[in-house]
Amino acid sequence: MIENGEALLEGRHVTKRFGGLVAVNNIDFVVRQGEMVGLIGPNGSGKTTLFDCLSRVQPIDEGQVLFKGIDITAKKPHQVAHLGMARTFQVIRVYRKLTVLENLLVSRQWRGESLFGQLTRANVDLEDRARELIEFVALSHLVDSPAGTLSGGQRRLLEIGMALMPDPDLLLLDEAASGVNPTLVETIKDRIRVLNQDHGKTFLLVEHDMRFISDLCSRVYVLNYGERLAEGTPAEVMKSEAVIEAYFGA
Ligand code: ADP
Ligand code: MG
């Protein structure tokens, strides 16, 4: 059990290259248990690639990632998920033809079991949990609707619900508010807050909307061209000359 304030996720000199391009360059960072940390930076600065490295979707070229004190640098995505890390994707990944409920039921990682096996498994506990989470993400009225019929914001909420199914300790959300109408942005923010404050979930959030970041996060890392440009409170980094220049040019 990691105590509040102790390192939950730690990156040491994390480097990821695509051919000659260094997408993530020698990044050091720490996310502590109970924190909500922002990861910001201009388009193409390496935020999604860093998430891919952390959730082990991409191999890391150099450096080390520790989760709960365990070196996960060489682990597989499902092993990291099993340890309690969940993520969502910038490009929404839901099964469009499956209903909201079915999407949650298949999002739990069952070792080697087929999709059909998962759907037909008579697991009342699992369905109860799925329905609870659907209520939590404010989608109860759409429980039997195909995910493809949901709005962008509703799909983002569905993805958060799916990420919560295995009861992770850490959630990495990649642009959870992008393409979402302002009302649902508030719902998403509120749900994240409740998860953090009442359920002890730790968050690392990639988001373009600085309001979203400053409303939720106590600390922010800023990336630029794959490098760590700044770290501090949202107010501090927004005042930083280097950050302003990276976003708006000299
Ligand atoms: P961000 O999420 O901050 O917008 P990305 O991590 O998506 O940035 O991209 C960082 C850089 O890496 C960009 O220059 C992008 O073009 C490049 N990149 C990302 N993924 C790949 C890939 N699979 N192959 C080659 N280059 C990639
Ligand atoms: Mg991205």
PDB file of N, CA and C and ligand atoms in Angstrom, residues 43 47-49 90 174-175 206, ligand 2:
ATOM      1  N   ASN A  43       1.126  21.009 -29.460  1.00  0.00           N
ATOM      2  CA  ASN A  43       0.919  19.818 -30.281  1.00  0.00           C
ATOM      3  C   ASN A  43       2.244  19.217 -30.702  1.00  0.00           C
ATOM      4  N   LYS A  47       3.415  14.375 -25.461  1.00  0.00           N
ATOM      5  CA  LYS A  47       2.565  13.994 -24.334  1.00  0.00           C
ATOM      6  C   LYS A  47       1.979  12.590 -24.518  1.00  0.00           C
ATOM      7  N   THR A  48       1.382  12.352 -25.679  1.00  0.00           N
ATOM      8  CA  THR A  48       0.772  11.038 -25.921  1.00  0.00           C
ATOM      9  C   THR A  48       1.845   9.954 -25.966  1.00  0.00           C
ATOM     10  N   THR A  49       2.992  10.279 -26.567  1.00  0.00           N
ATOM     11  CA  THR A  49       4.081   9.297 -26.620  1.00  0.00           C
ATOM     12  C   THR A  49       4.552   8.942 -25.214  1.00  0.00           C
ATOM     13  N   GLN A  90      -6.336   9.544 -26.618  1.00  0.00           N
ATOM     14  CA  GLN A  90      -6.710  10.801 -27.271  1.00  0.00           C
ATOM     15  C   GLN A  90      -7.795  10.546 -28.321  1.00  0.00           C
ATOM     16  N   ASP A 174      -5.881  11.025 -21.563  1.00  0.00           N
ATOM     17  CA  ASP A 174      -5.306  11.789 -22.676  1.00  0.00           C
ATOM     18  C   ASP A 174      -6.405  12.613 -23.342  1.00  0.00           C
ATOM     19  N   GLU A 175      -6.451  13.890 -23.018  1.00  0.00           N
ATOM     20  CA  GLU A 175      -7.418  14.837 -23.590  1.00  0.00           C
ATOM     21  C   GLU A 175      -8.861  14.403 -23.353  1.00  0.00           C
ATOM     22  N   VAL A 206      -3.434  14.773 -19.444  1.00  0.00           N
ATOM     23  CA  VAL A 206      -3.032  15.556 -20.615  1.00  0.00           C
ATOM     24  C   VAL A 206      -4.257  16.341 -21.060  1.00  0.00           C
TER      25      VAL A 206
HETATM   26 MG    MG B   2      -1.421  13.800 -27.989  1.00  0.00          MG
END
